[in-house]
PDB file of C-alpha atoms and ligand atoms in Angstrom:
ATOM      1  CA  MET R   1     109.679 187.540  88.455  1.00 41.00           C
ATOM      2  CA  THR R   2     106.701 189.934  90.108  1.00 46.00           C
ATOM      3  CA  ASP R   3     103.385 188.777  90.007  1.00 57.00           C
ATOM      4  CA  MET R   4     102.763 191.097  86.475  1.00 57.00           C
ATOM      5  CA  THR R   5     104.775 189.083  84.723  1.00 67.00           C
ATOM      6  CA  ALA R   6     104.504 185.496  86.575  1.00 86.00           C
ATOM      7  CA  ALA R   7     104.068 183.022  83.906  1.00 94.00           C
ATOM      8  CA  HIS R   8     100.093 182.247  84.342  1.00 96.00           C
ATOM      9  CA  PHE R   9      99.627 181.543  80.886  1.00 98.00           C
ATOM     10  CA  SER R  10     102.881 179.157  80.307  1.00 97.00           C
ATOM     11  CA  GLY R  11     101.242 176.511  77.986  1.00 97.00           C
ATOM     12  CA  SER R  12      98.075 178.782  77.083  1.00 98.00           C
ATOM     13  CA  ALA R  13      97.033 179.647  73.251  1.00 98.00           C
ATOM     14  CA  VAL R  14      95.464 183.448  73.073  1.00 99.00           C
ATOM     15  CA  ILE R  15      93.186 184.862  69.901  1.00 99.00           C
ATOM     16  CA  VAL R  16      93.017 188.846  70.211  1.00 99.00           C
ATOM     17  CA  THR R  17      91.034 190.806  68.144  1.00 99.00           C
ATOM     18  CA  GLY R  18      92.200 194.322  67.344  1.00 98.00           C
ATOM     19  CA  GLY R  19      95.414 193.153  68.798  1.00 98.00           C
ATOM     20  CA  GLY R  20      97.450 196.001  66.212  1.00 98.00           C
ATOM     21  CA  THR R  21      96.140 199.052  68.929  1.00 98.00           C
ATOM     22  CA  GLY R  22      94.949 200.238  71.896  1.00 98.00           C
ATOM     23  CA  ILE R  23      93.541 197.825  74.551  1.00 98.00           C
ATOM     24  CA  GLY R  24      94.412 194.967  72.235  1.00 98.00           C
ATOM     25  CA  ARG R  25      97.616 195.283  72.154  1.00 98.00           C
ATOM     26  CA  ALA R  26      98.329 195.983  75.522  1.00 98.00           C
ATOM     27  CA  THR R  27      96.723 192.675  75.649  1.00 98.00           C
ATOM     28  CA  ALA R  28      98.322 190.379  73.901  1.00 98.00           C
ATOM     29  CA  ARG R  29     101.746 191.851  75.385  1.00 98.00           C
ATOM     30  CA  THR R  30      99.829 191.639  79.173  1.00 98.00           C
ATOM     31  CA  PHE R  31      99.728 187.399  77.658  1.00 98.00           C
ATOM     32  CA  ALA R  32     102.481 187.072  76.289  1.00 98.00           C
ATOM     33  CA  GLU R  33     104.349 188.655  79.690  1.00 97.00           C
ATOM     34  CA  GLN R  34     102.553 185.801  81.252  1.00 98.00           C
ATOM     35  CA  GLY R  35     103.759 182.813  79.281  1.00 98.00           C
ATOM     36  CA  ALA R  36     101.113 182.218  76.518  1.00 98.00           C
ATOM     37  CA  GLN R  37     101.180 182.418  72.575  1.00 98.00           C
ATOM     38  CA  VAL R  38      99.345 184.978  71.097  1.00 98.00           C
ATOM     39  CA  LEU R  39      97.484 185.136  67.558  1.00 99.00           C
ATOM     40  CA  VAL R  40      96.911 189.297  66.969  1.00 99.00           C
ATOM     41  CA  VAL R  41      94.619 189.359  64.793  1.00 99.00           C
ATOM     42  CA  GLY R  42      93.149 192.756  62.457  1.00 98.00           C
ATOM     43  CA  ARG R  43      93.262 194.589  58.640  1.00 98.00           C
ATOM     44  CA  THR R  44      97.066 196.031  59.096  1.00 98.00           C
ATOM     45  CA  ALA R  45      99.900 194.650  58.832  1.00 98.00           C
ATOM     46  CA  ALA R  46     102.243 197.267  59.834  1.00 98.00           C
ATOM     47  CA  ARG R  47     100.116 197.211  63.338  1.00 98.00           C
ATOM     48  CA  LEU R  48     100.281 193.941  63.707  1.00 98.00           C
ATOM     49  CA  ALA R  49     103.895 194.048  63.429  1.00 98.00           C
ATOM     50  CA  GLU R  50     104.486 196.598  65.537  1.00 98.00           C
ATOM     51  CA  THR R  51     103.103 194.720  68.377  1.00 98.00           C
ATOM     52  CA  ALA R  52     104.330 191.853  67.513  1.00 98.00           C
ATOM     53  CA  ALA R  53     107.477 193.751  67.590  1.00 97.00           C
ATOM     54  CA  ASP R  54     109.822 192.303  70.324  1.00 91.00           C
ATOM     55  CA  ALA R  55     107.990 189.736  71.834  1.00 95.00           C
ATOM     56  CA  PRO R  56     108.394 186.298  70.477  1.00 92.00           C
ATOM     57  CA  GLY R  57     105.096 184.548  71.691  1.00 97.00           C
ATOM     58  CA  ILE R  58     102.597 187.232  69.607  1.00 98.00           C
ATOM     59  CA  ARG R  59     101.731 185.960  66.207  1.00 98.00           C
ATOM     60  CA  PRO R  60     100.443 188.613  63.680  1.00 98.00           C
ATOM     61  CA  LEU R  61      97.280 187.597  61.243  1.00 98.00           C
ATOM     62  CA  VAL R  62      95.832 190.052  59.027  1.00 98.00           C
ATOM     63  CA  ALA R  63      92.373 189.055  58.210  1.00 98.00           C
ATOM     64  CA  ASP R  64      89.133 191.402  58.369  1.00 99.00           C
ATOM     65  CA  VAL R  65      86.808 189.517  61.233  1.00 99.00           C
ATOM     66  CA  SER R  66      83.973 190.445  58.958  1.00 98.00           C
ATOM     67  CA  ALA R  67      84.658 188.795  55.750  1.00 98.00           C
ATOM     68  CA  PRO R  68      83.300 185.487  55.359  1.00 97.00           C
ATOM     69  CA  GLY R  69      85.217 182.535  56.391  1.00 98.00           C
ATOM     70  CA  ALA R  70      87.266 184.992  58.501  1.00 98.00           C
ATOM     71  CA  ALA R  71      86.140 183.325  61.629  1.00 99.00           C
ATOM     72  CA  GLU R  72      87.434 179.394  60.814  1.00 98.00           C
ATOM     73  CA  LEU R  73      90.591 180.963  59.175  1.00 98.00           C
ATOM     74  CA  ILE R  74      91.670 182.493  62.520  1.00 99.00           C
ATOM     75  CA  VAL R  75      90.948 179.831  63.756  1.00 99.00           C
ATOM     76  CA  ASN R  76      91.807 177.557  61.965  1.00 98.00           C
ATOM     77  CA  THR R  77      95.299 179.904  61.662  1.00 99.00           C
ATOM     78  CA  ALA R  78      95.437 179.313  65.991  1.00 98.00           C
ATOM     79  CA  MET R  79      95.218 175.639  65.820  1.00 98.00           C
ATOM     80  CA  GLU R  80      97.791 174.996  62.980  1.00 98.00           C
ATOM     81  CA  ALA R  81     100.477 177.985  65.029  1.00 98.00           C
ATOM     82  CA  PHE R  82      99.585 176.712  68.701  1.00 98.00           C
ATOM     83  CA  GLY R  83      97.958 172.964  68.470  1.00 98.00           C
ATOM     84  CA  ARG R  84      94.867 174.293  70.956  1.00 98.00           C
ATOM     85  CA  ILE R  85      92.650 177.878  71.966  1.00 98.00           C
ATOM     86  CA  ASP R  86      92.300 178.424  75.496  1.00 98.00           C
ATOM     87  CA  VAL R  87      91.347 182.094  75.615  1.00 99.00           C
ATOM     88  CA  LEU R  88      89.554 184.155  72.753  1.00 99.00           C
ATOM     89  CA  VAL R  89      89.271 188.004  73.261  1.00 99.00           C
ATOM     90  CA  ASN R  90      86.938 189.679  71.079  1.00 99.00           C
ATOM     91  CA  ASN R  91      88.726 192.992  71.480  1.00 98.00           C
ATOM     92  CA  ALA R  92      88.227 194.565  67.623  1.00 98.00           C
ATOM     93  CA  ALA R  93      85.526 197.188  66.769  1.00 98.00           C
ATOM     94  CA  VAL R  94      84.459 200.376  64.871  1.00 98.00           C
ATOM     95  CA  VAL R  95      82.359 203.753  66.126  1.00 97.00           C
ATOM     96  CA  ARG R  96      80.391 204.964  63.411  1.00 96.00           C
ATOM     97  CA  GLN R  97      78.474 207.824  64.321  1.00 94.00           C
ATOM     98  CA  ALA R  98      74.456 207.067  63.535  1.00 96.00           C
ATOM     99  CA  PRO R  99      72.751 209.719  64.681  1.00 95.00           C
ATOM    100  CA  VAL R 100      68.958 209.060  64.349  1.00 94.00           C
ATOM    101  CA  GLY R 101      67.696 210.598  61.580  1.00 95.00           C
ATOM    102  CA  ASP R 102      70.490 209.961  59.885  1.00 96.00           C
ATOM    103  CA  ILE R 103      71.624 206.455  59.924  1.00 97.00           C
ATOM    104  CA  ARG R 104      73.632 204.989  56.802  1.00 97.00           C
ATOM    105  CA  ARG R 105      73.129 201.697  55.653  1.00 98.00           C
ATOM    106  CA  GLU R 106      76.921 201.378  55.346  1.00 98.00           C
ATOM    107  CA  ALA R 107      77.582 202.604  59.033  1.00 97.00           C
ATOM    108  CA  ALA R 108      75.674 200.532  60.802  1.00 98.00           C
ATOM    109  CA  GLU R 109      75.633 197.378  58.529  1.00 98.00           C
ATOM    110  CA  GLU R 110      79.823 197.786  59.495  1.00 98.00           C
ATOM    111  CA  MET R 111      79.195 198.069  63.771  1.00 98.00           C
ATOM    112  CA  PHE R 112      76.940 195.395  63.342  1.00 98.00           C
ATOM    113  CA  ALA R 113      79.161 192.976  61.188  1.00 98.00           C
ATOM    114  CA  VAL R 114      82.486 194.086  62.731  1.00 98.00           C
ATOM    115  CA  ASN R 115      80.925 194.328  66.714  1.00 98.00           C
ATOM    116  CA  LEU R 116      78.752 191.892  67.116  1.00 98.00           C
ATOM    117  CA  LEU R 117      78.121 189.125  64.491  1.00 98.00           C
ATOM    118  CA  ALA R 118      82.001 188.421  63.948  1.00 99.00           C
ATOM    119  CA  PRO R 119      82.024 187.836  68.263  1.00 98.00           C
ATOM    120  CA  MET R 120      79.959 185.604  67.081  1.00 98.00           C
ATOM    121  CA  TYR R 121      80.960 183.585  64.412  1.00 98.00           C
ATOM    122  CA  LEU R 122      84.483 183.735  66.267  1.00 98.00           C
ATOM    123  CA  VAL R 123      83.137 182.015  69.409  1.00 98.00           C
ATOM    124  CA  GLN R 124      81.053 179.531  67.178  1.00 98.00           C
ATOM    125  CA  ALA R 125      83.900 178.436  65.374  1.00 98.00           C
ATOM    126  CA  ALA R 126      86.425 178.231  68.629  1.00 98.00           C
ATOM    127  CA  LEU R 127      83.717 176.174  70.919  1.00 98.00           C
ATOM    128  CA  PRO R 128      85.068 172.767  70.011  1.00 98.00           C
ATOM    129  CA  HIS R 129      88.934 173.914  71.048  1.00 98.00           C
ATOM    130  CA  LEU R 130      87.449 176.008  73.893  1.00 98.00           C
ATOM    131  CA  SER R 131      85.540 172.710  75.371  1.00 97.00           C
ATOM    132  CA  GLU R 132      88.640 170.561  74.776  1.00 97.00           C
ATOM    133  CA  SER R 133      90.886 173.470  77.412  1.00 97.00           C
ATOM    134  CA  ALA R 134      88.062 174.539  79.504  1.00 97.00           C
ATOM    135  CA  GLY R 135      89.066 178.025  77.549  1.00 98.00           C
ATOM    136  CA  VAL R 136      87.369 181.540  77.888  1.00 98.00           C
ATOM    137  CA  VAL R 137      86.051 184.187  76.072  1.00 99.00           C
ATOM    138  CA  ILE R 138      86.578 188.090  76.836  1.00 99.00           C
ATOM    139  CA  ASN R 139      84.287 189.918  75.252  1.00 98.00           C
ATOM    140  CA  VAL R 140      85.238 193.919  75.491  1.00 98.00           C
ATOM    141  CA  SER R 141      81.792 196.265  75.958  1.00 98.00           C
ATOM    142  CA  THR R 142      81.790 199.575  76.559  1.00 97.00           C
ATOM    143  CA  ALA R 143      80.391 200.771  80.394  1.00 95.00           C
ATOM    144  CA  ILE R 144      79.663 204.559  78.778  1.00 87.00           C
ATOM    145  CA  GLY R 145      76.190 203.882  76.586  1.00 80.00           C
ATOM    146  CA  GLN R 146      75.136 201.281  79.472  1.00 82.00           C
ATOM    147  CA  ARG R 147      72.194 203.547  80.605  1.00 82.00           C
ATOM    148  CA  GLY R 148      71.711 205.476  77.180  1.00 84.00           C
ATOM    149  CA  TRP R 149      74.697 207.312  75.174  1.00 85.00           C
ATOM    150  CA  PRO R 150      75.233 210.549  76.392  1.00 80.00           C
ATOM    151  CA  MET R 151      75.595 212.329  73.013  1.00 84.00           C
ATOM    152  CA  PRO R 152      73.872 211.697  69.773  1.00 86.00           C
ATOM    153  CA  GLY R 153      75.170 209.348  67.115  1.00 93.00           C
ATOM    154  CA  GLY R 154      76.898 206.917  69.275  1.00 93.00           C
ATOM    155  CA  GLU R 155      73.979 205.160  69.977  1.00 94.00           C
ATOM    156  CA  LEU R 156      74.043 201.958  67.885  1.00 96.00           C
ATOM    157  CA  TYR R 157      77.829 200.941  69.007  1.00 96.00           C
ATOM    158  CA  ALA R 158      76.689 200.997  72.486  1.00 96.00           C
ATOM    159  CA  ALA R 159      72.717 199.538  71.565  1.00 96.00           C
ATOM    160  CA  LEU R 160      75.700 196.153  69.851  1.00 97.00           C
ATOM    161  CA  LYS R 161      77.440 196.533  72.916  1.00 97.00           C
ATOM    162  CA  ALA R 162      74.699 195.428  75.080  1.00 97.00           C
ATOM    163  CA  ALA R 163      73.872 193.003  72.758  1.00 97.00           C
ATOM    164  CA  LEU R 164      77.234 191.268  73.380  1.00 98.00           C
ATOM    165  CA  ASP R 165      77.077 191.681  76.916  1.00 98.00           C
ATOM    166  CA  THR R 166      73.447 189.830  76.975  1.00 98.00           C
ATOM    167  CA  LEU R 167      75.647 186.901  74.342  1.00 98.00           C
ATOM    168  CA  THR R 168      78.142 187.265  77.192  1.00 98.00           C
ATOM    169  CA  ARG R 169      75.475 186.130  79.508  1.00 98.00           C
ATOM    170  CA  SER R 170      73.670 183.560  77.662  1.00 98.00           C
ATOM    171  CA  TRP R 171      77.036 181.838  77.054  1.00 98.00           C
ATOM    172  CA  ALA R 172      77.951 181.875  80.120  1.00 98.00           C
ATOM    173  CA  VAL R 173      75.100 180.021  81.199  1.00 98.00           C
ATOM    174  CA  GLN R 174      75.241 177.299  77.955  1.00 98.00           C
ATOM    175  CA  LEU R 175      78.693 176.980  77.773  1.00 98.00           C
ATOM    176  CA  ALA R 176      79.291 176.257  81.704  1.00 98.00           C
ATOM    177  CA  PRO R 177      78.460 172.191  80.799  1.00 98.00           C
ATOM    178  CA  ARG R 178      81.427 172.539  78.489  1.00 97.00           C
ATOM    179  CA  GLY R 179      83.566 174.016  81.065  1.00 98.00           C
ATOM    180  CA  VAL R 180      84.052 177.508  79.288  1.00 98.00           C
ATOM    181  CA  ARG R 181      83.693 180.218  80.893  1.00 99.00           C
ATOM    182  CA  VAL R 182      82.620 183.825  79.231  1.00 99.00           C
ATOM    183  CA  ALA R 183      82.895 187.069  80.658  1.00 99.00           C
ATOM    184  CA  GLY R 184      82.893 191.182  79.781  1.00 98.00           C
ATOM    185  CA  VAL R 185      85.007 193.876  80.057  1.00 98.00           C
ATOM    186  CA  ALA R 186      83.437 197.127  80.236  1.00 98.00           C
ATOM    187  CA  PRO R 187      85.913 199.664  79.747  1.00 98.00           C
ATOM    188  CA  GLY R 188      85.143 203.440  80.431  1.00 96.00           C
ATOM    189  CA  PRO R 189      87.263 206.481  78.102  1.00 96.00           C
ATOM    190  CA  ILE R 190      90.448 204.684  77.513  1.00 98.00           C
ATOM    191  CA  ALA R 191      93.559 207.065  75.784  1.00 96.00           C
ATOM    192  CA  THR R 192      93.456 205.224  72.916  1.00 97.00           C
ATOM    193  CA  ALA R 193      93.157 206.648  68.816  1.00 95.00           C
ATOM    194  CA  ILE R 194      89.584 205.161  68.728  1.00 94.00           C
ATOM    195  CA  GLY R 195      88.341 208.758  68.285  1.00 92.00           C
ATOM    196  CA  GLN R 196      91.162 208.930  64.952  1.00 94.00           C
ATOM    197  CA  HIS R 197      89.717 205.546  63.900  1.00 95.00           C
ATOM    198  CA  GLN R 198      86.300 207.006  63.578  1.00 92.00           C
ATOM    199  CA  GLY R 199      87.658 209.704  61.211  1.00 92.00           C
ATOM    200  CA  LEU R 200      87.635 212.314  64.245  1.00 93.00           C
ATOM    201  CA  ASP R 201      90.001 215.801  64.204  1.00 95.00           C
ATOM    202  CA  ALA R 202      92.148 217.014  67.060  1.00 95.00           C
ATOM    203  CA  GLU R 203      89.704 218.867  68.037  1.00 95.00           C
ATOM    204  CA  GLN R 204      86.662 216.857  68.178  1.00 92.00           C
ATOM    205  CA  ILE R 205      88.960 214.010  70.342  1.00 94.00           C
ATOM    206  CA  ASP R 206      89.160 216.667  72.926  1.00 94.00           C
ATOM    207  CA  ALA R 207      85.723 217.982  73.070  1.00 93.00           C
ATOM    208  CA  LEU R 208      84.715 214.414  73.189  1.00 90.00           C
ATOM    209  CA  ARG R 209      86.913 213.239  75.598  1.00 92.00           C
ATOM    210  CA  THR R 210      86.153 216.568  78.016  1.00 94.00           C
ATOM    211  CA  THR R 211      82.624 215.231  77.657  1.00 91.00           C
ATOM    212  CA  LEU R 212      83.246 211.524  78.357  1.00 91.00           C
ATOM    213  CA  ILE R 213      85.222 212.325  81.123  1.00 94.00           C
ATOM    214  CA  GLU R 214      82.730 214.283  82.870  1.00 92.00           C
ATOM    215  CA  HIS R 215      80.868 210.847  83.869  1.00 90.00           C
ATOM    216  CA  VAL R 216      83.762 209.709  85.074  1.00 96.00           C
ATOM    217  CA  PRO R 217      84.290 209.866  89.103  1.00 97.00           C
ATOM    218  CA  LEU R 218      87.709 209.338  89.695  1.00 98.00           C
ATOM    219  CA  GLY R 219      88.594 212.199  86.588  1.00 97.00           C
ATOM    220  CA  ARG R 220      91.034 210.576  83.932  1.00 98.00           C
ATOM    221  CA  LEU R 221      90.641 208.792  81.051  1.00 98.00           C
ATOM    222  CA  GLY R 222      91.592 204.990  81.846  1.00 98.00           C
ATOM    223  CA  GLN R 223      95.202 203.418  80.331  1.00 98.00           C
ATOM    224  CA  VAL R 224      95.611 200.741  77.894  1.00 98.00           C
ATOM    225  CA  GLU R 225      97.065 198.800  80.529  1.00 98.00           C
ATOM    226  CA  GLU R 226      94.606 198.725  82.753  1.00 98.00           C
ATOM    227  CA  VAL R 227      91.898 197.436  80.934  1.00 99.00           C
ATOM    228  CA  ALA R 228      94.593 194.784  79.655  1.00 98.00           C
ATOM    229  CA  PHE R 229      94.809 193.355  83.394  1.00 98.00           C
ATOM    230  CA  TRP R 230      91.663 192.698  84.311  1.00 98.00           C
ATOM    231  CA  ILE R 231      91.195 191.082  80.686  1.00 99.00           C
ATOM    232  CA  ALA R 232      94.196 188.745  81.404  1.00 98.00           C
ATOM    233  CA  GLN R 233      92.488 188.223  85.213  1.00 98.00           C
ATOM    234  CA  LEU R 234      90.030 187.238  84.215  1.00 98.00           C
ATOM    235  CA  ALA R 235      91.256 184.141  81.945  1.00 98.00           C
ATOM    236  CA  ARG R 236      93.341 183.533  84.813  1.00 98.00           C
ATOM    237  CA  ARG R 237      92.076 179.752  85.924  1.00 96.00           C
ATOM    238  CA  GLU R 238      92.572 181.138  89.669  1.00 97.00           C
ATOM    239  CA  ALA R 239      89.756 183.068  87.797  1.00 98.00           C
ATOM    240  CA  GLY R 240      87.438 180.025  87.248  1.00 98.00           C
ATOM    241  CA  TYR R 241      84.261 180.668  89.614  1.00 98.00           C
ATOM    242  CA  THR R 242      83.489 183.976  88.182  1.00 98.00           C
ATOM    243  CA  THR R 243      81.430 183.839  84.239  1.00 98.00           C
ATOM    244  CA  GLY R 244      78.585 186.005  83.079  1.00 98.00           C
ATOM    245  CA  VAL R 245      80.421 189.639  84.718  1.00 98.00           C
ATOM    246  CA  VAL R 246      81.219 192.452  82.373  1.00 98.00           C
ATOM    247  CA  LEU R 247      83.801 193.753  84.634  1.00 98.00           C
ATOM    248  CA  PRO R 248      83.107 197.729  84.377  1.00 98.00           C
ATOM    249  CA  VAL R 249      86.953 199.234  84.033  1.00 98.00           C
ATOM    250  CA  ASP R 250      85.717 202.466  84.063  1.00 98.00           C
ATOM    251  CA  GLY R 251      86.621 205.139  86.707  1.00 98.00           C
ATOM    252  CA  GLY R 252      83.694 204.344  88.189  1.00 97.00           C
ATOM    253  CA  ALA R 253      80.841 205.678  84.974  1.00 95.00           C
ATOM    254  CA  LEU R 254      78.910 203.209  86.063  1.00 94.00           C
ATOM    255  CA  VAL R 255      77.996 204.540  89.751  1.00 94.00           C
ATOM    256  CA  GLY R 256      78.895 207.944  89.107  1.00 90.00           C
TER     257      GLY R 256
HETATM  258  N1  NAP W   1      89.658 203.597  73.991  1.00 72.48           N
HETATM  259  C1  NAP W   1      87.978 202.979  74.477  1.00 72.48           C
HETATM  260  O1  NAP W   1      87.595 204.584  74.703  1.00 72.48           O
HETATM  261  C2  NAP W   1      86.758 202.387  74.451  1.00 72.48           C
HETATM  262  C3  NAP W   1      85.916 202.386  75.848  1.00 72.48           C
HETATM  263  C4  NAP W   1      84.842 201.276  75.463  1.00 72.48           C
HETATM  264  C5  NAP W   1      85.266 200.353  75.075  1.00 72.48           C
HETATM  265  N2  NAP W   1      86.232 200.644  73.844  1.00 72.48           N
HETATM  266  C6  NAP W   1      86.435 199.000  73.163  1.00 72.48           C
HETATM  267  O2  NAP W   1      87.364 198.741  73.330  1.00 72.48           O
HETATM  268  C7  NAP W   1      88.121 197.875  71.852  1.00 72.48           C
HETATM  269  C8  NAP W   1      89.045 198.401  71.573  1.00 72.48           C
HETATM  270  O3  NAP W   1      88.973 199.532  71.322  1.00 72.48           O
HETATM  271  P1  NAP W   1      90.837 200.723  70.634  1.00 72.48           P
HETATM  272  O4  NAP W   1      90.046 201.806  72.175  1.00 72.48           O
HETATM  273  O5  NAP W   1      92.069 200.009  71.301  1.00 72.48           O
HETATM  274  O6  NAP W   1      90.789 201.469  69.632  1.00 72.48           O
HETATM  275  P2  NAP W   1      91.117 200.775  68.444  1.00 72.48           P
HETATM  276  O7  NAP W   1      92.417 201.138  68.294  1.00 72.48           O
HETATM  277  O8  NAP W   1      90.885 201.723  67.211  1.00 72.48           O
HETATM  278  O9  NAP W   1      91.240 199.630  68.228  1.00 72.48           O
HETATM  279  C9  NAP W   1      90.028 198.627  67.373  1.00 72.48           C
HETATM  280  C10 NAP W   1      90.943 198.063  67.071  1.00 72.48           C
HETATM  281  O10 NAP W   1      90.013 197.058  65.847  1.00 72.48           O
HETATM  282  C11 NAP W   1      90.652 196.191  64.714  1.00 72.48           C
HETATM  283  N3  NAP W   1      89.921 196.616  63.682  1.00 72.48           N
HETATM  284  C12 NAP W   1      88.313 197.598  63.312  1.00 72.48           C
HETATM  285  N4  NAP W   1      88.032 196.438  62.666  1.00 72.48           N
HETATM  286  C13 NAP W   1      88.237 195.678  61.926  1.00 72.48           C
HETATM  287  C14 NAP W   1      88.092 194.300  61.219  1.00 72.48           C
HETATM  288  N5  NAP W   1      86.982 194.755  60.450  1.00 72.48           N
HETATM  289  N6  NAP W   1      88.764 193.463  60.907  1.00 72.48           N
HETATM  290  C15 NAP W   1      89.756 193.188  62.631  1.00 72.48           C
HETATM  291  N7  NAP W   1      90.683 194.335  62.975  1.00 72.48           N
HETATM  292  C16 NAP W   1      89.579 195.322  63.360  1.00 72.48           C
HETATM  293  C17 NAP W   1      91.693 197.850  64.534  1.00 72.48           C
HETATM  294  O11 NAP W   1      92.908 197.255  63.289  1.00 72.48           O
HETATM  295  P3  NAP W   1      92.741 197.835  61.855  1.00 72.48           P
HETATM  296  O12 NAP W   1      91.944 199.090  61.700  1.00 72.48           O
HETATM  297  O13 NAP W   1      93.704 198.058  61.161  1.00 72.48           O
HETATM  298  O14 NAP W   1      91.597 196.491  61.608  1.00 72.48           O
HETATM  299  C18 NAP W   1      92.002 197.977  65.604  1.00 72.48           C
HETATM  300  O15 NAP W   1      93.462 198.031  65.643  1.00 72.48           O
HETATM  301  C19 NAP W   1      86.980 198.269  71.046  1.00 72.48           C
HETATM  302  O16 NAP W   1      86.125 196.946  71.053  1.00 72.48           O
HETATM  303  C20 NAP W   1      85.623 199.359  71.709  1.00 72.48           C
HETATM  304  O17 NAP W   1      84.716 199.271  71.132  1.00 72.48           O
HETATM  305  C21 NAP W   1      87.097 200.966  73.992  1.00 72.48           C
END
């Protein structure tokens, strides 16, 4: 057995929101390959089913994380299925353009609800179980935008990730006495369908990627597995002295 497939999470139960695609799917599979049972949450049953295909440890739950009562539903489903919660990965997010001067309430409120409020309520609902298991919360942030989003329209998305990072650091302090660690990963531009999911066409996606790569010293997009790797590493018992960090996984974007 190689280290990557060693059963580091044998007996552990993991929740991954937005587990039907992209970084969330790779994260769910990484945990499952290392022995975890994983609940993947998303709004699209077919995407979740694809994540769970050939992975007996992965269970789908169709839910909108921003719906009232979703946090309780997700936590109750995990507890019924697994009897414990060891790791919560807040990964689901949406990107909506909101350039100042043309910020639409619907776009702004959807981003608030999915990207910030949903992780907040989910941590709150999972807390009693995370405390019992000396569990870990991993919040998925963003590296691009930490100094100001380079193109108009993405700044509200970046601001909500910055708010999530503040919660990551604050909760790390507040939950330490309960044995719960809280960390984040901040991906640079990663090869996923996130552009498609925000309604961009192929040309716009190409243009966006070209601009984003200009901010990446390593000069390429990251792969989903390269982010999932660190999400799982941070959740491992061996990382037990690490809390309150938001780890850039960004090809050097933050220092470039
Ligand atoms: N790709 C990048 O370059 C990049 C860079 C920095 C940070 N990130 C972050 O990485 C995370 C994953 O992004 P990704 O690139 O893998 O993009 P993605 O493929 O668009 O993943 C987002 C996932 O969230 C789910 N989702 C969206 N709204 C939801 C809701 N209301 N309830 C439940 N699930 C919902 C989507 O599934 P459904 O639509 O089926 O619900 C989808 O599976 C996000 O937090 C994103 O902000 C990505």
